[in-house]
mmCIF file of C-alpha atoms and ligand atoms in Angstrom:
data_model
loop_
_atom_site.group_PDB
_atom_site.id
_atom_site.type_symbol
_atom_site.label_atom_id
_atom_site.label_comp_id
_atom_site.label_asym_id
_atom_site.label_seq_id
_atom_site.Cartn_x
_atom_site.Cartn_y
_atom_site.Cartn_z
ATOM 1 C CA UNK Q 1 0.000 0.000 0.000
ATOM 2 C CA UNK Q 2 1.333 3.423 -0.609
ATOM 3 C CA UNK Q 3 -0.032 5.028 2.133
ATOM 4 C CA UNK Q 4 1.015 6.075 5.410
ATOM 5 C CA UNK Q 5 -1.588 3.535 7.314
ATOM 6 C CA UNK Q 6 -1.599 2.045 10.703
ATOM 7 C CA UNK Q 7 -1.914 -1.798 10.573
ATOM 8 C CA UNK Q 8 -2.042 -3.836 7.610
ATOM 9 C CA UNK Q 9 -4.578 -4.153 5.411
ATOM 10 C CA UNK Q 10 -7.267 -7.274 6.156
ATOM 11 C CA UNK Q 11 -9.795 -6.424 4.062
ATOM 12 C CA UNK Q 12 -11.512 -3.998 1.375
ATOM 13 C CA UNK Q 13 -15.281 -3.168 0.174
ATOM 14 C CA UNK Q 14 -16.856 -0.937 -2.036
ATOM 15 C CA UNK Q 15 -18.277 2.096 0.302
ATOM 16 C CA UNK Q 16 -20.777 4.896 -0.687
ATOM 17 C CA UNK Q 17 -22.990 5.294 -3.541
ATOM 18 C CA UNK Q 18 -21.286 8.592 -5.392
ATOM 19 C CA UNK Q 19 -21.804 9.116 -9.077
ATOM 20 C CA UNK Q 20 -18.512 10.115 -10.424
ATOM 21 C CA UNK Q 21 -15.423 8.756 -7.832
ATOM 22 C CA UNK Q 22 -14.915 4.820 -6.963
ATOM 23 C CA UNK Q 23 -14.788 4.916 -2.956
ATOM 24 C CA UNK Q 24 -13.646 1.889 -0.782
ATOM 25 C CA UNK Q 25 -13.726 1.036 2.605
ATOM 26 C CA UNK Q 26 -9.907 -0.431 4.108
ATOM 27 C CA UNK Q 27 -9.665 -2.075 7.575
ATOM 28 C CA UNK Q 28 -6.379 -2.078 8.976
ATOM 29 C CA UNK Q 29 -5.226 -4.381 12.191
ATOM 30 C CA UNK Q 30 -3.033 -2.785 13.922
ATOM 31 C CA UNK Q 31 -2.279 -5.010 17.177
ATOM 32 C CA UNK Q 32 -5.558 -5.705 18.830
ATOM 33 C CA UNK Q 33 -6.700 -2.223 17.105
ATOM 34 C CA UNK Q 34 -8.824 -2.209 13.740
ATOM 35 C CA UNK Q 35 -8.496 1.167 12.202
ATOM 36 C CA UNK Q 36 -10.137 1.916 8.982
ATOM 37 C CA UNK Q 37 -10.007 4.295 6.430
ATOM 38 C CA UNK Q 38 -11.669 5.149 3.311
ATOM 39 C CA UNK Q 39 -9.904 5.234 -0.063
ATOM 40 C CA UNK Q 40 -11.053 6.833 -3.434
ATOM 41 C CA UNK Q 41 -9.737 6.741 -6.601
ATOM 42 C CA UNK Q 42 -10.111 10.483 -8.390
ATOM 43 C CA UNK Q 43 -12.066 10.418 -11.665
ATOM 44 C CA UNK Q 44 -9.582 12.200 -13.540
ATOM 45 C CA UNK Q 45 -11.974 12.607 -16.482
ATOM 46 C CA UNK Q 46 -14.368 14.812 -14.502
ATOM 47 C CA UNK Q 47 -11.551 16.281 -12.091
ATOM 48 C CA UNK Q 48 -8.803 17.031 -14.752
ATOM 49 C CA UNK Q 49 -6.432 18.506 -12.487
ATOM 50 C CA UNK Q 50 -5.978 15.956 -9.500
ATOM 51 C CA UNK Q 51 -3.096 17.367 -7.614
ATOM 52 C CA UNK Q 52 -4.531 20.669 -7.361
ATOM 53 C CA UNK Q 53 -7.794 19.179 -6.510
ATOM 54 C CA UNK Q 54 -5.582 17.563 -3.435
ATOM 55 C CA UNK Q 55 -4.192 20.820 -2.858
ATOM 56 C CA UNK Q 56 -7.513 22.747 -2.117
ATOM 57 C CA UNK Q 57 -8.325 19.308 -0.125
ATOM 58 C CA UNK Q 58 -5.245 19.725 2.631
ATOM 59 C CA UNK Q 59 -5.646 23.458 2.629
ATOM 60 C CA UNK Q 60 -9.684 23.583 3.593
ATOM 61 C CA UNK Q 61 -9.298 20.480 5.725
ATOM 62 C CA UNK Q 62 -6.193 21.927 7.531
ATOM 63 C CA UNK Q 63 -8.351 25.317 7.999
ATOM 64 C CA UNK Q 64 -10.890 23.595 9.092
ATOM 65 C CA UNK Q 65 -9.130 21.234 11.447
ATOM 66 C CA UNK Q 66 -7.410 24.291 13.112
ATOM 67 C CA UNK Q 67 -10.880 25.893 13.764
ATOM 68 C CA UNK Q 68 -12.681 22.859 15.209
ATOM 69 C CA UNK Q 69 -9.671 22.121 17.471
ATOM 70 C CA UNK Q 70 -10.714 25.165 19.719
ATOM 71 C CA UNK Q 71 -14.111 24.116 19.914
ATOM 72 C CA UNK Q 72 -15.962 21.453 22.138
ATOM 73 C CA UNK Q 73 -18.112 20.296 19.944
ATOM 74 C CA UNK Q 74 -18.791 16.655 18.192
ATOM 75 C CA UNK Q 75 -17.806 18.323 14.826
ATOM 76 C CA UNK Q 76 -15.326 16.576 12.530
ATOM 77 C CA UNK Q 77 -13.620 17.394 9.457
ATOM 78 C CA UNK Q 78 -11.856 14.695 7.060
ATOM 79 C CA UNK Q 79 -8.429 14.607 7.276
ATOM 80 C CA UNK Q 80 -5.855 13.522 4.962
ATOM 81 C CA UNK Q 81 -3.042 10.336 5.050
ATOM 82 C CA UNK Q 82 -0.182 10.888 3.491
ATOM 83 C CA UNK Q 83 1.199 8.563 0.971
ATOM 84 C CA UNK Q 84 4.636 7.479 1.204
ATOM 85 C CA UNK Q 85 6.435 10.154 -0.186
ATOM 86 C CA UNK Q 86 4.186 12.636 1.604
ATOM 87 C CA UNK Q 87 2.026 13.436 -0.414
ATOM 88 C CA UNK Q 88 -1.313 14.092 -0.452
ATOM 89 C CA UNK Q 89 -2.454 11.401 -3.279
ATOM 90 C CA UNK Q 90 -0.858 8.699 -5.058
ATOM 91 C CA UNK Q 91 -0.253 8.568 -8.707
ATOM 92 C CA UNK Q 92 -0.493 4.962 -10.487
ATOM 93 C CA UNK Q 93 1.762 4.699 -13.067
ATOM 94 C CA UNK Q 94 -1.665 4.110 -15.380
ATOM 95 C CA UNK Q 95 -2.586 7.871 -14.731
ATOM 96 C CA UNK Q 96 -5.246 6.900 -11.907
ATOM 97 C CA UNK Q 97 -4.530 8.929 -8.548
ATOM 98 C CA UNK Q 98 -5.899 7.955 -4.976
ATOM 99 C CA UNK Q 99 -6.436 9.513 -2.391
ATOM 100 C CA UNK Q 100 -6.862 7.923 1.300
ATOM 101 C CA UNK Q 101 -8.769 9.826 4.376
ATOM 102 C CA UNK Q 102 -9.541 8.414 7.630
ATOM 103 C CA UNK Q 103 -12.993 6.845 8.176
ATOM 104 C CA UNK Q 104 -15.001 8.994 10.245
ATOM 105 C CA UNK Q 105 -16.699 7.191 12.849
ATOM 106 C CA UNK Q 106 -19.949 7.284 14.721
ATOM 107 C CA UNK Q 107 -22.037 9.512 11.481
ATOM 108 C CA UNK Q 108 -25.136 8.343 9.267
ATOM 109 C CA UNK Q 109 -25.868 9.740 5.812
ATOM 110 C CA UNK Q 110 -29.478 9.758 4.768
ATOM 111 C CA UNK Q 111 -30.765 9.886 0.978
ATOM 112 C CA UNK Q 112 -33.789 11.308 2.332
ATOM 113 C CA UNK Q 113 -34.341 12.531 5.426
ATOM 114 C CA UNK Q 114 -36.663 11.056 7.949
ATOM 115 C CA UNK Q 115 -37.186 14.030 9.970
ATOM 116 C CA UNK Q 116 -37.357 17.805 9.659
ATOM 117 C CA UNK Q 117 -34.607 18.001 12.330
ATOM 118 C CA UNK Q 118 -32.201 16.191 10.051
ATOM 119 C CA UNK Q 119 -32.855 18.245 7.568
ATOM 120 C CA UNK Q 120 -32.467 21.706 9.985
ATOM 121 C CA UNK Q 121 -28.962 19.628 11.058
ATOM 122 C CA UNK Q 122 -27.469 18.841 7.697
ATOM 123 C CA UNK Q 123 -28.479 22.858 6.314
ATOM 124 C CA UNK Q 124 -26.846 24.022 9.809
ATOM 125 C CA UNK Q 125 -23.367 22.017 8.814
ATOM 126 C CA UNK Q 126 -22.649 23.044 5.101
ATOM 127 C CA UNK Q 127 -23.996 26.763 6.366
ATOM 128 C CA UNK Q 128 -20.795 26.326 8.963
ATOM 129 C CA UNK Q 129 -18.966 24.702 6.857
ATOM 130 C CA UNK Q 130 -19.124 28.085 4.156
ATOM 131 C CA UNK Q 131 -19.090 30.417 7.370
ATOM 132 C CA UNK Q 132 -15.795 28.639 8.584
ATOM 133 C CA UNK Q 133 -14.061 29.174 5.027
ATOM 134 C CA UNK Q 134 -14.930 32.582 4.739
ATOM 135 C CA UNK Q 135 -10.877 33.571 5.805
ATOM 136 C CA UNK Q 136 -9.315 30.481 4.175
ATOM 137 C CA UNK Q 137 -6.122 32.522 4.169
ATOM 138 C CA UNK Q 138 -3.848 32.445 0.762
ATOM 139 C CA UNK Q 139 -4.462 32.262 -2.671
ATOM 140 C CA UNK Q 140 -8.178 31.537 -4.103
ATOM 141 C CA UNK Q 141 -8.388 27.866 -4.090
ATOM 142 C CA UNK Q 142 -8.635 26.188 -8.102
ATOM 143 C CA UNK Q 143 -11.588 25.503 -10.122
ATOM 144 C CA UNK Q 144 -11.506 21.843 -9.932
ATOM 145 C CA UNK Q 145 -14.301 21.540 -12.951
ATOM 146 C CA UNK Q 146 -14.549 25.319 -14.138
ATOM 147 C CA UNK Q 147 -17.735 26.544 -14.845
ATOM 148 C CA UNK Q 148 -19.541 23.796 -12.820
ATOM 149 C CA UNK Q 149 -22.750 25.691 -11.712
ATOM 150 C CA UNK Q 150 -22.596 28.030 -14.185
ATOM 151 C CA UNK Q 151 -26.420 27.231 -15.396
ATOM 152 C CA UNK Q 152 -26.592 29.038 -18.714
ATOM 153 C CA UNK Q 153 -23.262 26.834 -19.827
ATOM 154 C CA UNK Q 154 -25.274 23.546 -18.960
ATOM 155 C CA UNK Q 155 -27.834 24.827 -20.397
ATOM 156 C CA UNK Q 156 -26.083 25.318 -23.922
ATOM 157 C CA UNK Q 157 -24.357 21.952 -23.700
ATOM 158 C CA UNK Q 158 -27.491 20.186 -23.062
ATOM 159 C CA UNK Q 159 -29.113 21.837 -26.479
ATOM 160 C CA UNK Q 160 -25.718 20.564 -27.925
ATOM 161 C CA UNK Q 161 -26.840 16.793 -26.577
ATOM 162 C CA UNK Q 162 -30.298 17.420 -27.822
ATOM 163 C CA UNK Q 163 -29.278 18.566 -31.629
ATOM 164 C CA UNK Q 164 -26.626 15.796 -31.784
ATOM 165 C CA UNK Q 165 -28.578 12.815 -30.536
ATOM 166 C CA UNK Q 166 -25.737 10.807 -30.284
ATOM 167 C CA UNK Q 167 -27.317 7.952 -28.995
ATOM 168 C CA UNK Q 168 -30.236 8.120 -30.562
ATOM 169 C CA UNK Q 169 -32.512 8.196 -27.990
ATOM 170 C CA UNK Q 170 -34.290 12.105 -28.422
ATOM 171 C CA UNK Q 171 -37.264 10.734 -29.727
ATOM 172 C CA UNK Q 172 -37.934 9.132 -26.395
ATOM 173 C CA UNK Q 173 -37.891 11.951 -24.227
ATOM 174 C CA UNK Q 174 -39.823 14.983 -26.410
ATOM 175 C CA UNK Q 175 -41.817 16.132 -23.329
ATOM 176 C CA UNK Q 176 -38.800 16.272 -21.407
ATOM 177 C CA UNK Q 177 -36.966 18.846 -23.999
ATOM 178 C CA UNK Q 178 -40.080 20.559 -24.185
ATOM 179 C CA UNK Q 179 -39.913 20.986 -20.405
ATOM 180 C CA UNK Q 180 -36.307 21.876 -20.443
ATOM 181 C CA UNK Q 181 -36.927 24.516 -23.594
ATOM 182 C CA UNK Q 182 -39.903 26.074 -21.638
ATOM 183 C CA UNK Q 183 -37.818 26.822 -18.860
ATOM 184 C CA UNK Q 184 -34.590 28.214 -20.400
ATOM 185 C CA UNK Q 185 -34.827 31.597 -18.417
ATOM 186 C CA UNK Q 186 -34.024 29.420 -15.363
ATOM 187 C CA UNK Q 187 -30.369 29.807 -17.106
ATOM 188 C CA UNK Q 188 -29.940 33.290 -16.550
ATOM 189 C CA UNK Q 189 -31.544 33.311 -12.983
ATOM 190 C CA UNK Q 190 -28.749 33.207 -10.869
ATOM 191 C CA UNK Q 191 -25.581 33.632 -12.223
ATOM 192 C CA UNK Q 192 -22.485 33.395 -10.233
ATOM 193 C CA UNK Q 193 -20.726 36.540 -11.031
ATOM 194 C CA UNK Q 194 -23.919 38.274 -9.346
ATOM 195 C CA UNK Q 195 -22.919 37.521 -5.617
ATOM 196 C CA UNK Q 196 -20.335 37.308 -3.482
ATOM 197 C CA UNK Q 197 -17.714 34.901 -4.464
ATOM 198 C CA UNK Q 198 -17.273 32.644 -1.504
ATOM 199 C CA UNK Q 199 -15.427 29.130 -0.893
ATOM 200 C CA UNK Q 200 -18.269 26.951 -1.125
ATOM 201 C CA UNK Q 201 -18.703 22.976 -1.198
ATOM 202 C CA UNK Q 202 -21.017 23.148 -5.211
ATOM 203 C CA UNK Q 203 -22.362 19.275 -4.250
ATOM 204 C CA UNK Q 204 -23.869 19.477 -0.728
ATOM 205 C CA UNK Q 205 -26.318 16.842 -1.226
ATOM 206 C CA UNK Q 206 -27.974 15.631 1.732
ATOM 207 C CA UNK Q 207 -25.893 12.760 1.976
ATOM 208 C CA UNK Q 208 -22.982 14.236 1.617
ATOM 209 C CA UNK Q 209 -23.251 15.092 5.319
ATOM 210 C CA UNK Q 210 -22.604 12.939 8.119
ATOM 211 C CA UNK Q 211 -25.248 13.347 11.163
ATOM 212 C CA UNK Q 212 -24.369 11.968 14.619
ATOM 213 C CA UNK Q 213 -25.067 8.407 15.165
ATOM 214 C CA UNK Q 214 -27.167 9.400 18.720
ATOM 215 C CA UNK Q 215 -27.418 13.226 18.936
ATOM 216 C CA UNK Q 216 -28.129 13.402 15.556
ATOM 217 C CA UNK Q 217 -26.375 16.299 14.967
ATOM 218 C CA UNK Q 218 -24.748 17.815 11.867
ATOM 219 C CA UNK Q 219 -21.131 15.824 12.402
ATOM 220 C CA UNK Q 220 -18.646 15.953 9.107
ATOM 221 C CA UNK Q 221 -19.050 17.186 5.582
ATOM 222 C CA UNK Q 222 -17.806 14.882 3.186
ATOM 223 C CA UNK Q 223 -16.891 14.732 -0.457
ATOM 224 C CA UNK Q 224 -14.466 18.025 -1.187
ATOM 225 C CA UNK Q 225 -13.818 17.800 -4.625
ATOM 226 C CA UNK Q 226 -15.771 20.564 -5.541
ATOM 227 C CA UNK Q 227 -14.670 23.035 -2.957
ATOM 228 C CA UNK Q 228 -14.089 25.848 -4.897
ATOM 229 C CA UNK Q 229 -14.877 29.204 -5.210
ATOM 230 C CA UNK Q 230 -18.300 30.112 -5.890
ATOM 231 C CA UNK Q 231 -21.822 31.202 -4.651
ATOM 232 C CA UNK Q 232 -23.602 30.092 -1.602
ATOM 233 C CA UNK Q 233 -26.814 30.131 -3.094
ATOM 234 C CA UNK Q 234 -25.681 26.886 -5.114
ATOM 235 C CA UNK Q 235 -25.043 24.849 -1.686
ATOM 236 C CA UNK Q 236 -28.427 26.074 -0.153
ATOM 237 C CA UNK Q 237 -30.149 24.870 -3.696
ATOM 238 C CA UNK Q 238 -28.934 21.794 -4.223
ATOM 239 C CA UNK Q 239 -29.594 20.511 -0.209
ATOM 240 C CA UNK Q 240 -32.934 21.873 -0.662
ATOM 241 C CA UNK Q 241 -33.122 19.058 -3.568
ATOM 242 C CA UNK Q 242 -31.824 16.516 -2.219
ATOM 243 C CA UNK Q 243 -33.506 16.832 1.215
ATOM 244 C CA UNK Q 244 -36.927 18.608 0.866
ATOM 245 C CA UNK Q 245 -37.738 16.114 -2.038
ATOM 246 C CA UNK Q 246 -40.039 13.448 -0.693
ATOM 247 C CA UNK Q 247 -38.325 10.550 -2.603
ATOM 248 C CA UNK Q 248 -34.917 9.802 -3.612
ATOM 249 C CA UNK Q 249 -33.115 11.669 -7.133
ATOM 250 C CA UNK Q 250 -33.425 8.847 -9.153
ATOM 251 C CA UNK Q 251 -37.107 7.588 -8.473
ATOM 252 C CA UNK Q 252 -39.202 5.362 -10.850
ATOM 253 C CA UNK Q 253 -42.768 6.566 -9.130
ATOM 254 C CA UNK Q 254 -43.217 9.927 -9.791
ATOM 255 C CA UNK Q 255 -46.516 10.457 -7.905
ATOM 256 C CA UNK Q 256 -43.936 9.661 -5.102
ATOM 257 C CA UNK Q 257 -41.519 13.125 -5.951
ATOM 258 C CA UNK Q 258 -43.104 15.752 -4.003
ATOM 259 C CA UNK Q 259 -41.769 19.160 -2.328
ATOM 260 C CA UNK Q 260 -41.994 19.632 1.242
ATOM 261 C CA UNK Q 261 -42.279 22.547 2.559
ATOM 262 C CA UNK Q 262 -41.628 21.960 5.975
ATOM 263 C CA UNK Q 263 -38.488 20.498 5.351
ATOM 264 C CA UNK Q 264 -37.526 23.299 3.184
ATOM 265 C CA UNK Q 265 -38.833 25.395 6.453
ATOM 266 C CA UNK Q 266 -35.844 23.667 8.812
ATOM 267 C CA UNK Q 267 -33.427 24.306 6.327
ATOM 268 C CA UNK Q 268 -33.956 27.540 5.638
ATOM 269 C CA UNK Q 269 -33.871 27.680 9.876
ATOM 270 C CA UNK Q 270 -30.578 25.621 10.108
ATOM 271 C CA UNK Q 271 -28.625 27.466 6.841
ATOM 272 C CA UNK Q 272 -29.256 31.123 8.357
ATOM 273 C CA UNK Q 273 -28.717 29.975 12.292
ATOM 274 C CA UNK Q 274 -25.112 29.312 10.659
ATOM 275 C CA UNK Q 275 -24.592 31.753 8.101
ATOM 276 C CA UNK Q 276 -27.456 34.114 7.890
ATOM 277 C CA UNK Q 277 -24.321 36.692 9.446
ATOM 278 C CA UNK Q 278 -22.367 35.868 6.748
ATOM 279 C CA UNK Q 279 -24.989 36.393 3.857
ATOM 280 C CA UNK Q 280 -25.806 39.617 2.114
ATOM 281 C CA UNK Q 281 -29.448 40.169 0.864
ATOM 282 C CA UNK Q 282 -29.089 39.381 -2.409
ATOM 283 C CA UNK Q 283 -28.591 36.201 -1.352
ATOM 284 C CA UNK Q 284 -30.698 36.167 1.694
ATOM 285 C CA UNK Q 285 -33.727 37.480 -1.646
ATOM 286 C CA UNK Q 286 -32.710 34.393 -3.862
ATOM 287 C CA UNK Q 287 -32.890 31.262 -1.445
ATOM 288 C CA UNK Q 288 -36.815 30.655 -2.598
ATOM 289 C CA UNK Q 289 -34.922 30.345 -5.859
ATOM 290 C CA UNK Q 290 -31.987 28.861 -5.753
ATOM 291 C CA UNK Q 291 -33.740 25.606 -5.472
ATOM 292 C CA UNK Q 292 -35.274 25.468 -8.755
ATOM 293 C CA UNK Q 293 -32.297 26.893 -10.605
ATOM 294 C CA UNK Q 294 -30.441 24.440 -9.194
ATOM 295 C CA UNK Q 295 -32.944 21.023 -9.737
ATOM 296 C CA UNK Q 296 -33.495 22.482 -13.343
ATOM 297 C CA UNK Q 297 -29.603 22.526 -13.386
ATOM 298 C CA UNK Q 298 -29.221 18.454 -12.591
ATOM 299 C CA UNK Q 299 -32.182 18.024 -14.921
ATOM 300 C CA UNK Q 300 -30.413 19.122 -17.387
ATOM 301 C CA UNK Q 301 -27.006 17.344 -16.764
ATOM 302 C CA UNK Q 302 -28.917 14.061 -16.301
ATOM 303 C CA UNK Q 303 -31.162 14.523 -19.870
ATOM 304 C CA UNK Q 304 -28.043 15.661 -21.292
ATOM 305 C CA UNK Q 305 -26.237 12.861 -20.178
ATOM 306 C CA UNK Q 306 -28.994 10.062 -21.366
ATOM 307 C CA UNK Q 307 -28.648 11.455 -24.690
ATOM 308 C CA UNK Q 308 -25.128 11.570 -24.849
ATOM 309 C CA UNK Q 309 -25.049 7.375 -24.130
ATOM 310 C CA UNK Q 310 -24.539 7.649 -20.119
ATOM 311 C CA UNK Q 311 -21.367 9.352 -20.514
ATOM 312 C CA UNK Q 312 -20.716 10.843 -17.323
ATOM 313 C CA UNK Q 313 -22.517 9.377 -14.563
ATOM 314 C CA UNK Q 314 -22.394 5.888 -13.301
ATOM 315 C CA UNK Q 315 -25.292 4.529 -14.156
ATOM 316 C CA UNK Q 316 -26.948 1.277 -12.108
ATOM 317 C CA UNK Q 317 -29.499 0.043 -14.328
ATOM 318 C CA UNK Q 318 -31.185 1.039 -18.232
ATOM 319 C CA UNK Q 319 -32.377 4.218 -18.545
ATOM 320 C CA UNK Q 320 -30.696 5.477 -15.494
ATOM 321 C CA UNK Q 321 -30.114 9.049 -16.387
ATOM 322 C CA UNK Q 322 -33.711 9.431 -17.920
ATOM 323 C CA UNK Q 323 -35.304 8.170 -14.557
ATOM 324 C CA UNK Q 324 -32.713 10.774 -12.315
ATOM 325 C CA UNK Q 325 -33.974 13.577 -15.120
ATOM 326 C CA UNK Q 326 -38.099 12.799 -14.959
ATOM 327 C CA UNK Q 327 -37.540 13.114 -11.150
ATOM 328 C CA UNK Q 328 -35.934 16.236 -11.294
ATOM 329 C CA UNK Q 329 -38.361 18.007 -13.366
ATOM 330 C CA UNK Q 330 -40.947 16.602 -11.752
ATOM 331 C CA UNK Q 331 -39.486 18.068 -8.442
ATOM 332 C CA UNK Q 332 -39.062 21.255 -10.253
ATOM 333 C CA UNK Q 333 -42.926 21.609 -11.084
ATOM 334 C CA UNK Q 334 -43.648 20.581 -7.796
ATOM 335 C CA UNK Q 335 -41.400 23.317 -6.441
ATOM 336 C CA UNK Q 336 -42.979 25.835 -9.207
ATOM 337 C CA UNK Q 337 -46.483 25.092 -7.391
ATOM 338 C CA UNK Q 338 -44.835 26.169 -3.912
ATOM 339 C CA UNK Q 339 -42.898 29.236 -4.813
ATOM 340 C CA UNK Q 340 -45.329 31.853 -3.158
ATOM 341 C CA UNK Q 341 -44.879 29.473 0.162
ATOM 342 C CA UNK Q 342 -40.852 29.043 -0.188
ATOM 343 C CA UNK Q 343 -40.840 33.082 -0.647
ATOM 344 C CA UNK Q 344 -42.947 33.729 2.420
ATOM 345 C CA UNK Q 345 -41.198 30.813 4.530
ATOM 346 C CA UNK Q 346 -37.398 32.679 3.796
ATOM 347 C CA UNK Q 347 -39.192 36.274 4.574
ATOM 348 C CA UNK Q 348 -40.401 34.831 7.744
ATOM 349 C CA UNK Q 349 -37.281 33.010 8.858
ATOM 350 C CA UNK Q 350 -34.827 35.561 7.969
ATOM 351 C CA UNK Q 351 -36.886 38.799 9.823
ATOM 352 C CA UNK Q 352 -36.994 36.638 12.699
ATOM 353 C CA UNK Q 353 -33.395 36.150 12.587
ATOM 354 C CA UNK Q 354 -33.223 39.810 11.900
ATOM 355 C CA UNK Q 355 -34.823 40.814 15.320
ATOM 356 C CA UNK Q 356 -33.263 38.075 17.084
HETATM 357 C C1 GN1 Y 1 -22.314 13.833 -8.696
HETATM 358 O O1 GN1 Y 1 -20.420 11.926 -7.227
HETATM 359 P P1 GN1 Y 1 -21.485 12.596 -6.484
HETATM 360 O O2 GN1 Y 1 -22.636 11.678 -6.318
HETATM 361 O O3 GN1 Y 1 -21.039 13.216 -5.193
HETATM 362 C C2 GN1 Y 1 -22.033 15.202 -9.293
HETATM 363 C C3 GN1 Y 1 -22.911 16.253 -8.636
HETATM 364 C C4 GN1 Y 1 -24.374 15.878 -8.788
HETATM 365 C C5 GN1 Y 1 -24.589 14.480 -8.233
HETATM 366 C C6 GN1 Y 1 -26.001 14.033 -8.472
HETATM 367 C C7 GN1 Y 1 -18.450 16.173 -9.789
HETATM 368 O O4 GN1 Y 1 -21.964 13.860 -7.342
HETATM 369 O O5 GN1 Y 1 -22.712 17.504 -9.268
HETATM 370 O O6 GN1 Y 1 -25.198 16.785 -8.107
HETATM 371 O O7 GN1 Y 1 -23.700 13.527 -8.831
HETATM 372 N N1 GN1 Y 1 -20.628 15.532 -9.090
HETATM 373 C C8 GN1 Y 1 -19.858 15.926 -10.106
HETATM 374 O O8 GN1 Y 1 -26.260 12.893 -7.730
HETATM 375 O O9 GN1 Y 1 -20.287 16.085 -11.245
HETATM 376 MG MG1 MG Y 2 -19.226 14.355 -5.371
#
């Protein structure tokens, strides 16, 4: 192994269900100790720049392990083995890197959440999680996948999937690039360069946060690649659709994809308890939206992506990507019917906060 680990390796399994990285699970015995870690291989087809993907890795984890040292709290933050040399990856000498962490211990992820006050925890973790990298000191960290909520540029490249119809499958999904054509001013909604440019996480799904075994409570973000520079209004949006949907992305029954409102009530609670100091009103005015831009966003990617042959995400069974895509928009209408309710829930929350 090319790692610094503690023990020697007994056994291996496949950990996690993420749709771009290959993620293991590695028990070490060490003595009468069994000390695991996870290792992922870097899909260095979506993340073309690996070792400076690593780099903004150590630097937010090391700023973020300096912070949570001072506090008592049950808070965690990945942390980094070395390899060998002392690095922070390995590089195979077929081009594939690696990358090892340390298993976090005692943390659940949910798909969907079972409570409201999971939901209120995970929104309260990636809002501290922004708030804590607000004076990441040094140079801006890299654009690991440039451009990568930039919504008018998805936009384009799914019309590009559309006219080529590589895999000839358009004539299957009509209403779907009806839906998608119909809602093309979505694009221009929220547009990065409009807000504050922050260090953000760009893929806080809701199980993409670890919640305390007992207490429940919001415990370690996971899954850095995409920390990058960008706008906080993207990390709100895409937790709202992961965790105030009432099924999971991919589902078959769509009578069973609904918005909740109440969940998107304790998110809304939990993101400004944690950063609603840090957030100006522009942003604070845009979180009924950022939802929707953000759903019609992975819409997109997943149509495009059926049409292009299932290029880019893993895919687990036929017609993958179409079933991930229905859901979405289907989500997105159902979020269309709430708007007036998401607007007056944020107005609520955030005067409260304001008199607070
Ligand atoms: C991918 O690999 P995973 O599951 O964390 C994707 C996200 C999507 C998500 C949809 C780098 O994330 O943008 O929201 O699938 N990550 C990348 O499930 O494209
Ligand atoms: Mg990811």
């Amino acid at each position: 192994m090319q790692f610094q680990l503690e023990g020697d390796i007994a056994s291996s399994e496949a950990h996690g269900n993420g749709n771009v990285n290959d993620t293991f699970l590695l028990f070490c015995e060490n003595g009468d100790d069994l000390n695991r870690y996870t290792l992922q291989r870097i899909n260095h087809e979506v993340f073309k720049n690996p070792e400076g993907l690593m780099d903004n890795f150590s630097r937010v984890t090391k700023h973020l392990q300096g912070k949570m040292a001072d506090e008592k709290s049950e808070r965690q933050c990945l942390c980094v083995i070395p390899a060998k040399d002392g690095r922070s990856f390995h590089r195979e000498s077929n081009g594939n890197y690696w990358r090892v962490t340390k298993f976090v211990d005692g943390g659940r992820s949910f798909e969907v959440p079972e409570n409201t006050k999971q939901a209120y925890e995970a929104a309260k973790a990636f809002g501290e999680f922004q708030s804590k990298l607000a004076d990441l000191p040094g140079e801006p960290l890299i654009d690991t996948i440039p451009d990568f909520h930039n919504t008018r540029m998805r936009f384009e490249s799914f019309r590009s999937s559309v006219d080529n119809d590589q895999a000839n499958r358009g004539t299957e999904v009509t209403d779907l690039v009806e839906f998608a054509f119909g809602r093309e001013d979505l694009s221009d909604k929220i547009k990065g360069e409009n807000f504050p440019v922050r260090v953000v996480h760009n893929d806080t799904k809701l199980n993409n946060v670890l919640l305390h075994k007992t207490s429940g409570e919001g415990m370690c973000v996971v899954d850095l690649d995409t920390v990058m520079p960008g706008c906080a209004l993207h990390d709100f949006g895409d937790l709202v659709r992961t965790a105030a949907c009432s099924a999971l992305e991919d589902e078959i029954d769509l009578e069973k994809v609904r918005f909740q409102p109440e969940v998107f009530g304790a998110i809304v609670e939990g993101y400004l308890e944690s950063a609603g100091d840090m957030l100006e009103p522009s942003e604070i005015e845009h979180l009924a939206l950022a939802p929707q831009v953000i759903t019609y966003e992975l819409g997109l990617r997943f149509l495009a992506d059926y049409l292009d042959g299932d290029l880019y995400f893993k895919v687990k069974r036929p017609g993958h990507n179409l079933h991930r895509a229905r859901a979405q928009f289907k989500l997105l209408s159902s979020m269309e019917e709430h708007f007036g309710e998401m607007k007056e829930i944020v107005r609520d929350c955030s005067s409260l906060k304001a008199f607070a």
